PDB file of C-alpha atoms in Angstrom:
ATOM      1  CA  MET E  12      10.753  33.902 -14.074  1.00 81.00           C
ATOM      2  CA  LYS E  13      14.215  32.112 -14.171  1.00 89.00           C
ATOM      3  CA  LEU E  14      15.696  30.170 -11.399  1.00 90.00           C
ATOM      4  CA  LEU E  15      19.125  31.505 -10.837  1.00 92.00           C
ATOM      5  CA  SER E  16      20.620  29.560  -8.115  1.00 92.00           C
ATOM      6  CA  ALA E  17      19.682  26.977  -5.164  1.00 92.00           C
ATOM      7  CA  GLU E  18      21.886  25.750  -2.386  1.00 92.00           C
ATOM      8  CA  PHE E  19      21.642  23.711   0.863  1.00 92.00           C
ATOM      9  CA  ILE E  20      22.086  26.072   3.861  1.00 91.00           C
ATOM     10  CA  LYS E  21      21.745  23.616   6.959  1.00 91.00           C
ATOM     11  CA  SER E  22      19.720  21.085   8.822  1.00 90.00           C
ATOM     12  CA  SER E  23      18.206  22.014  12.029  1.00 88.00           C
ATOM     13  CA  VAL E  24      17.343  19.354  14.894  1.00 83.00           C
ATOM     14  CA  SER E  25      16.009  21.894  17.451  1.00 85.00           C
ATOM     15  CA  PRO E  26      14.453  25.507  17.062  1.00 86.00           C
ATOM     16  CA  GLU E  27      17.580  26.815  18.498  1.00 89.00           C
ATOM     17  CA  GLN E  28      19.408  25.849  15.436  1.00 91.00           C
ATOM     18  CA  PHE E  29      17.178  27.460  12.982  1.00 91.00           C
ATOM     19  CA  PRO E  30      19.058  30.137  10.579  1.00 91.00           C
ATOM     20  CA  PRO E  31      18.231  33.861  11.273  1.00 90.00           C
ATOM     21  CA  ASP E  32      14.580  34.808  10.378  1.00 86.00           C
ATOM     22  CA  ARG E  33      15.352  36.993   7.442  1.00 87.00           C
ATOM     23  CA  LEU E  34      14.196  35.671   4.037  1.00 91.00           C
ATOM     24  CA  PRO E  35      10.761  34.909   3.050  1.00 92.00           C
ATOM     25  CA  GLU E  36      10.163  31.311   3.600  1.00 94.00           C
ATOM     26  CA  ILE E  37       8.118  28.627   2.103  1.00 95.00           C
ATOM     27  CA  ALA E  38       7.536  25.314   4.296  1.00 95.00           C
ATOM     28  CA  PHE E  39       6.833  21.826   2.708  1.00 95.00           C
ATOM     29  CA  VAL E  40       4.613  19.778   4.939  1.00 91.00           C
ATOM     30  CA  GLY E  41       3.322  16.414   4.154  1.00 89.00           C
ATOM     31  CA  ARG E  42       2.905  12.704   5.540  1.00 86.00           C
ATOM     32  CA  SER E  43       6.217  10.497   5.424  1.00 81.00           C
ATOM     33  CA  ASN E  44       7.176   9.475   1.776  1.00 82.00           C
ATOM     34  CA  VAL E  45       4.781  11.642  -0.037  1.00 87.00           C
ATOM     35  CA  GLY E  46       7.433  12.896  -2.033  1.00 87.00           C
ATOM     36  CA  LYS E  47       8.440  16.183  -0.440  1.00 89.00           C
ATOM     37  CA  SER E  48      12.200  15.919  -1.054  1.00 87.00           C
ATOM     38  CA  SER E  49      11.636  14.693  -4.550  1.00 91.00           C
ATOM     39  CA  LEU E  50       9.326  17.835  -5.335  1.00 94.00           C
ATOM     40  CA  ILE E  51      11.710  20.102  -3.868  1.00 93.00           C
ATOM     41  CA  ASN E  52      14.535  18.543  -6.366  1.00 93.00           C
ATOM     42  CA  SER E  53      12.113  18.836  -9.210  1.00 95.00           C
ATOM     43  CA  LEU E  54      11.102  22.489  -8.523  1.00 94.00           C
ATOM     44  CA  LEU E  55      14.570  23.601  -8.115  1.00 93.00           C
ATOM     45  CA  HIS E  56      15.871  21.648 -11.299  1.00 92.00           C
ATOM     46  CA  ARG E  57      18.136  19.572  -9.288  1.00 90.00           C
ATOM     47  CA  LYS E  58      18.534  15.793  -8.687  1.00 83.00           C
ATOM     48  CA  LYS E  59      20.262  15.549  -5.429  1.00 78.00           C
ATOM     49  CA  LEU E  60      19.594  18.703  -3.541  1.00 85.00           C
ATOM     50  CA  ALA E  61      17.258  17.283  -1.024  1.00 75.00           C
ATOM     51  CA  LYS E  62      17.760  13.741  -0.021  1.00 68.00           C
ATOM     52  CA  VAL E  63      15.499  11.285  -1.278  1.00 60.00           C
ATOM     53  CA  SER E  64      14.907   7.961   0.145  1.00 47.00           C
ATOM     54  CA  LYS E  65      12.245   4.910  -0.435  1.00 49.00           C
ATOM     55  CA  THR E  66      12.230   4.748   3.569  1.00 45.00           C
ATOM     56  CA  PRO E  67       9.590   6.810   5.064  1.00 44.00           C
ATOM     57  CA  GLY E  68      11.115   9.300   7.690  1.00 44.00           C
ATOM     58  CA  LYS E  69      14.393   9.906   5.848  1.00 47.00           C
ATOM     59  CA  THR E  70      13.875  13.797   6.571  1.00 52.00           C
ATOM     60  CA  ARG E  71      14.719  13.668  10.388  1.00 67.00           C
ATOM     61  CA  ALA E  72      15.434  17.488  10.502  1.00 82.00           C
ATOM     62  CA  VAL E  73      14.187  20.878   9.320  1.00 89.00           C
ATOM     63  CA  ASN E  74      16.265  21.614   6.218  1.00 91.00           C
ATOM     64  CA  PHE E  75      16.833  25.093   4.845  1.00 94.00           C
ATOM     65  CA  PHE E  76      17.612  25.906   1.385  1.00 94.00           C
ATOM     66  CA  THR E  77      18.291  29.356  -0.167  1.00 94.00           C
ATOM     67  CA  VAL E  78      17.083  29.962  -3.825  1.00 95.00           C
ATOM     68  CA  ARG E  79      17.627  33.190  -6.130  1.00 95.00           C
ATOM     69  CA  THR E  80      15.415  33.853  -9.036  1.00 94.00           C
ATOM     70  CA  SER E  81      15.172  36.287 -11.777  1.00 93.00           C
ATOM     71  CA  ASP E  82      11.780  37.798 -10.257  1.00 90.00           C
ATOM     72  CA  PRO E  83      12.498  41.215  -8.569  1.00 88.00           C
ATOM     73  CA  LYS E  84       9.698  40.595  -6.073  1.00 83.00           C
ATOM     74  CA  LEU E  85      10.962  37.221  -5.265  1.00 88.00           C
ATOM     75  CA  SER E  86      14.794  37.313  -5.856  1.00 92.00           C
ATOM     76  CA  LEU E  87      15.821  35.357  -2.636  1.00 93.00           C
ATOM     77  CA  LEU E  88      13.801  33.122  -0.645  1.00 94.00           C
ATOM     78  CA  SER E  89      14.305  30.195   1.622  1.00 95.00           C
ATOM     79  CA  LEU E  90      12.670  26.769   1.097  1.00 95.00           C
ATOM     80  CA  VAL E  91      12.072  24.589   4.142  1.00 94.00           C
ATOM     81  CA  ASP E  92      11.806  21.007   4.117  1.00 92.00           C
ATOM     82  CA  LEU E  93       9.919  19.712   7.217  1.00 89.00           C
ATOM     83  CA  PRO E  94      10.093  16.122   8.497  1.00 83.00           C
ATOM     84  CA  GLY E  95       7.008  14.037   7.526  1.00 80.00           C
ATOM     85  CA  TYR E  96       4.162  13.239   9.667  1.00 74.00           C
ATOM     86  CA  GLY E  97       2.748   9.953  10.300  1.00 61.00           C
ATOM     87  CA  TYR E  98       4.450   6.548   9.867  1.00 47.00           C
ATOM     88  CA  ALA E  99       8.410   6.791   9.724  1.00 46.00           C
ATOM     89  CA  LYS E 100      11.013   4.210  10.596  1.00 47.00           C
ATOM     90  CA  VAL E 101      12.443   6.028  13.455  1.00 43.00           C
ATOM     91  CA  SER E 102      12.219   5.752  17.220  1.00 45.00           C
ATOM     92  CA  LYS E 103       9.276   6.641  19.254  1.00 52.00           C
ATOM     93  CA  THR E 104      11.454   9.197  21.063  1.00 53.00           C
ATOM     94  CA  MET E 105      12.473  11.033  17.588  1.00 45.00           C
ATOM     95  CA  ARG E 106       8.856  10.914  16.483  1.00 47.00           C
ATOM     96  CA  ALA E 107       7.860  12.696  19.593  1.00 52.00           C
ATOM     97  CA  GLN E 108      10.614  15.439  18.978  1.00 54.00           C
ATOM     98  CA  TRP E 109       9.390  16.063  15.618  1.00 55.00           C
ATOM     99  CA  GLY E 110       5.966  17.114  16.648  1.00 66.00           C
ATOM    100  CA  PRO E 111       6.868  20.172  18.837  1.00 76.00           C
ATOM    101  CA  MET E 112       9.646  21.359  16.660  1.00 79.00           C
ATOM    102  CA  ILE E 113       7.258  21.362  13.691  1.00 82.00           C
ATOM    103  CA  GLU E 114       4.545  23.221  15.458  1.00 83.00           C
ATOM    104  CA  GLN E 115       7.042  25.747  16.859  1.00 85.00           C
ATOM    105  CA  TYR E 116       8.363  26.428  13.475  1.00 88.00           C
ATOM    106  CA  LEU E 117       4.867  26.787  11.723  1.00 88.00           C
ATOM    107  CA  GLU E 118       3.329  28.736  14.623  1.00 87.00           C
ATOM    108  CA  GLN E 119       6.167  31.135  15.580  1.00 89.00           C
ATOM    109  CA  ARG E 120       8.409  31.597  12.280  1.00 91.00           C
ATOM    110  CA  GLN E 121       7.940  35.235  11.512  1.00 90.00           C
ATOM    111  CA  SER E 122       9.393  34.903   8.014  1.00 90.00           C
ATOM    112  CA  LEU E 123       7.026  32.030   7.009  1.00 92.00           C
ATOM    113  CA  GLY E 124       5.063  33.420   3.916  1.00 91.00           C
ATOM    114  CA  ALA E 125       3.292  30.198   2.683  1.00 93.00           C
ATOM    115  CA  VAL E 126       2.779  26.531   3.567  1.00 95.00           C
ATOM    116  CA  ILE E 127       3.017  23.967   0.583  1.00 96.00           C
ATOM    117  CA  LEU E 128       1.073  20.823   1.879  1.00 94.00           C
ATOM    118  CA  LEU E 129       1.476  17.784  -0.109  1.00 95.00           C
ATOM    119  CA  ILE E 130      -1.193  14.960  -0.139  1.00 93.00           C
ATOM    120  CA  GLU E 131      -0.509  11.720  -2.393  1.00 91.00           C
ATOM    121  CA  ALA E 132      -3.199  12.049  -5.225  1.00 88.00           C
ATOM    122  CA  ARG E 133      -4.287   8.464  -4.671  1.00 82.00           C
ATOM    123  CA  VAL E 134      -3.931   7.944  -1.115  1.00 79.00           C
ATOM    124  CA  TRP E 135      -4.985  10.590   1.019  1.00 78.00           C
ATOM    125  CA  MET E 136      -5.862  10.069   4.669  1.00 81.00           C
ATOM    126  CA  PRO E 137      -7.541  11.596   7.586  1.00 82.00           C
ATOM    127  CA  GLN E 138      -4.596  12.768   8.964  1.00 83.00           C
ATOM    128  CA  ASP E 139      -3.899  14.864   5.929  1.00 87.00           C
ATOM    129  CA  VAL E 140      -7.127  16.524   6.250  1.00 87.00           C
ATOM    130  CA  MET E 141      -6.410  17.338   9.970  1.00 86.00           C
ATOM    131  CA  THR E 142      -2.937  18.904   9.108  1.00 87.00           C
ATOM    132  CA  VAL E 143      -4.865  20.997   5.892  1.00 89.00           C
ATOM    133  CA  GLN E 144      -7.138  22.257   8.786  1.00 88.00           C
ATOM    134  CA  TRP E 145      -4.466  23.127  11.303  1.00 86.00           C
ATOM    135  CA  VAL E 146      -2.390  24.926   8.563  1.00 88.00           C
ATOM    136  CA  GLN E 147      -5.465  26.953   7.684  1.00 88.00           C
ATOM    137  CA  SER E 148      -5.820  27.904  11.432  1.00 87.00           C
ATOM    138  CA  LEU E 149      -2.373  29.463  11.349  1.00 85.00           C
ATOM    139  CA  GLY E 150      -3.480  32.324   8.860  1.00 84.00           C
ATOM    140  CA  CYS E 151      -0.596  31.744   6.355  1.00 85.00           C
ATOM    141  CA  GLY E 152      -0.928  31.241   2.800  1.00 90.00           C
ATOM    142  CA  MET E 153      -1.358  27.685   1.592  1.00 94.00           C
ATOM    143  CA  ILE E 154      -0.924  25.673  -1.439  1.00 96.00           C
ATOM    144  CA  ILE E 155      -2.087  22.092  -1.678  1.00 96.00           C
ATOM    145  CA  VAL E 156      -0.101  19.860  -3.997  1.00 97.00           C
ATOM    146  CA  LEU E 157      -1.362  16.361  -5.042  1.00 95.00           C
ATOM    147  CA  THR E 158       1.915  14.393  -5.556  1.00 94.00           C
ATOM    148  CA  LYS E 159       2.521  11.507  -7.897  1.00 92.00           C
ATOM    149  CA  ALA E 160       0.107  12.963 -10.594  1.00 94.00           C
ATOM    150  CA  ASP E 161       1.845  10.497 -12.929  1.00 93.00           C
ATOM    151  CA  LYS E 162       0.071   7.657 -11.256  1.00 91.00           C
ATOM    152  CA  LEU E 163      -3.455   9.018 -12.124  1.00 92.00           C
ATOM    153  CA  ARG E 164      -5.275   8.338 -15.207  1.00 91.00           C
ATOM    154  CA  GLN E 165      -6.858  11.176 -17.066  1.00 92.00           C
ATOM    155  CA  SER E 166     -10.308  10.363 -15.833  1.00 94.00           C
ATOM    156  CA  GLU E 167      -9.096  10.251 -12.123  1.00 92.00           C
ATOM    157  CA  ARG E 168      -7.699  13.759 -12.171  1.00 93.00           C
ATOM    158  CA  ALA E 169     -10.675  15.886 -11.812  1.00 93.00           C
ATOM    159  CA  PRO E 170     -12.331  13.527  -9.341  1.00 92.00           C
ATOM    160  CA  SER E 171      -9.188  13.492  -7.309  1.00 91.00           C
ATOM    161  CA  LEU E 172      -8.983  17.158  -7.072  1.00 92.00           C
ATOM    162  CA  ALA E 173     -12.660  17.700  -6.105  1.00 92.00           C
ATOM    163  CA  ALA E 174     -12.423  14.728  -3.554  1.00 91.00           C
ATOM    164  CA  VAL E 175      -9.517  16.492  -1.684  1.00 91.00           C
ATOM    165  CA  ARG E 176     -11.297  19.813  -1.828  1.00 91.00           C
ATOM    166  CA  THR E 177     -14.422  18.393  -0.436  1.00 92.00           C
ATOM    167  CA  ALA E 178     -12.527  16.352   2.216  1.00 89.00           C
ATOM    168  CA  CYS E 179     -10.463  19.249   3.277  1.00 89.00           C
ATOM    169  CA  GLY E 180     -13.576  21.720   3.464  1.00 89.00           C
ATOM    170  CA  LEU E 181     -11.367  23.884   0.987  1.00 90.00           C
ATOM    171  CA  GLY E 182     -12.939  27.044  -0.557  1.00 89.00           C
ATOM    172  CA  PRO E 183     -11.994  28.069  -4.266  1.00 89.00           C
ATOM    173  CA  GLU E 184      -9.414  30.499  -2.940  1.00 90.00           C
ATOM    174  CA  VAL E 185      -7.148  27.571  -2.087  1.00 93.00           C
ATOM    175  CA  PRO E 186      -4.961  26.634  -4.937  1.00 95.00           C
ATOM    176  CA  ILE E 187      -4.379  22.876  -5.694  1.00 96.00           C
ATOM    177  CA  VAL E 188      -1.776  21.704  -8.026  1.00 96.00           C
ATOM    178  CA  LEU E 189      -1.191  18.481  -9.564  1.00 96.00           C
ATOM    179  CA  TYR E 190       2.454  17.394  -9.556  1.00 96.00           C
ATOM    180  CA  SER E 191       4.732  14.713 -10.794  1.00 95.00           C
ATOM    181  CA  ALA E 192       8.291  14.791  -9.622  1.00 93.00           C
ATOM    182  CA  GLU E 193       9.020  12.201 -12.484  1.00 93.00           C
ATOM    183  CA  THR E 194       7.864  14.059 -15.315  1.00 95.00           C
ATOM    184  CA  HIS E 195       7.808  17.599 -13.728  1.00 95.00           C
ATOM    185  CA  GLU E 196       4.199  18.253 -14.576  1.00 95.00           C
ATOM    186  CA  GLY E 197       3.020  20.992 -12.421  1.00 96.00           C
ATOM    187  CA  ARG E 198       6.383  22.920 -12.071  1.00 96.00           C
ATOM    188  CA  ASP E 199       5.533  26.072 -13.832  1.00 95.00           C
ATOM    189  CA  ALA E 200       1.807  26.023 -12.133  1.00 96.00           C
ATOM    190  CA  LEU E 201       3.435  25.579  -8.528  1.00 96.00           C
ATOM    191  CA  TRP E 202       5.962  28.512  -9.264  1.00 95.00           C
ATOM    192  CA  GLY E 203       2.955  30.645 -10.479  1.00 94.00           C
ATOM    193  CA  GLU E 204       1.049  29.932  -7.265  1.00 95.00           C
ATOM    194  CA  ILE E 205       4.223  30.492  -5.044  1.00 94.00           C
ATOM    195  CA  ARG E 206       4.662  34.045  -6.783  1.00 91.00           C
ATOM    196  CA  THR E 207       1.066  34.778  -6.237  1.00 91.00           C
ATOM    197  CA  GLN E 208       1.575  34.065  -2.591  1.00 89.00           C
ATOM    198  CA  PHE E 209       4.265  36.539  -2.390  1.00 83.00           C
ATOM    199  CA  LYS E 210       2.889  39.407  -4.367  1.00 72.00           C
ATOM    200  CA  THR E 211       2.877  42.786  -2.808  1.00 56.00           C
TER     201      THR E 211
END
C-alpha cells in the first residue's frame, strides 16, 4: 500500500464543528505528551502536518486529516487527533471541556472504525489502563501503540509488551505495536493493523 496524499482538514473545538460523518475514521487517543502528533506525522511521512510541541496539552482541539492510499479498500480515510488526557498546561475550564467533547466523539461518531490508543512504552499509568477499558466497552476496533520504542533496550521490549497486555487485561486479539516516531520503527506494522481493522 502506498500513501498518495495527506492533508489537514480542520480543527474543531466543539462537536457542532466536526466535519460530516462520511469517511471511515481512525481516532488517536492517549495521555498528554505521549506523542500522538509525532506519530501521525511519522505515519503519514510528513514532518509538520500535525503540530508537535514539548508542552503537554498542545493539541487543544479535535484535528481531522484526510488521507488517500493506493489500497482499493481504504482509498480514502480520515485520521483524527484527539486532545490528550491527563496533565496539560491549560486552564481547568478548558480541561473540563475536553472530556465531554472526546466522549461524545468516541461514543457517537458513526464513521469511527478504529481507535489507536497510544501508551508510552516505559511510563504507562493507571489512567491508561482505564482508557483502554473504556475504549473496549465502546465495541469499536482498537490498536494499542507503545510509543518511544527507541528508548527501550532490546531486553525490555518483550517484558513491556507483556506488562501492558496483562495490566490492561487484553486478549491476544488486540494488537500491540511498538513504535518510534524518531526512527519510524513500527510504521509498516501499524499500517498493516489499520488495514486489518477495515477489511470487509
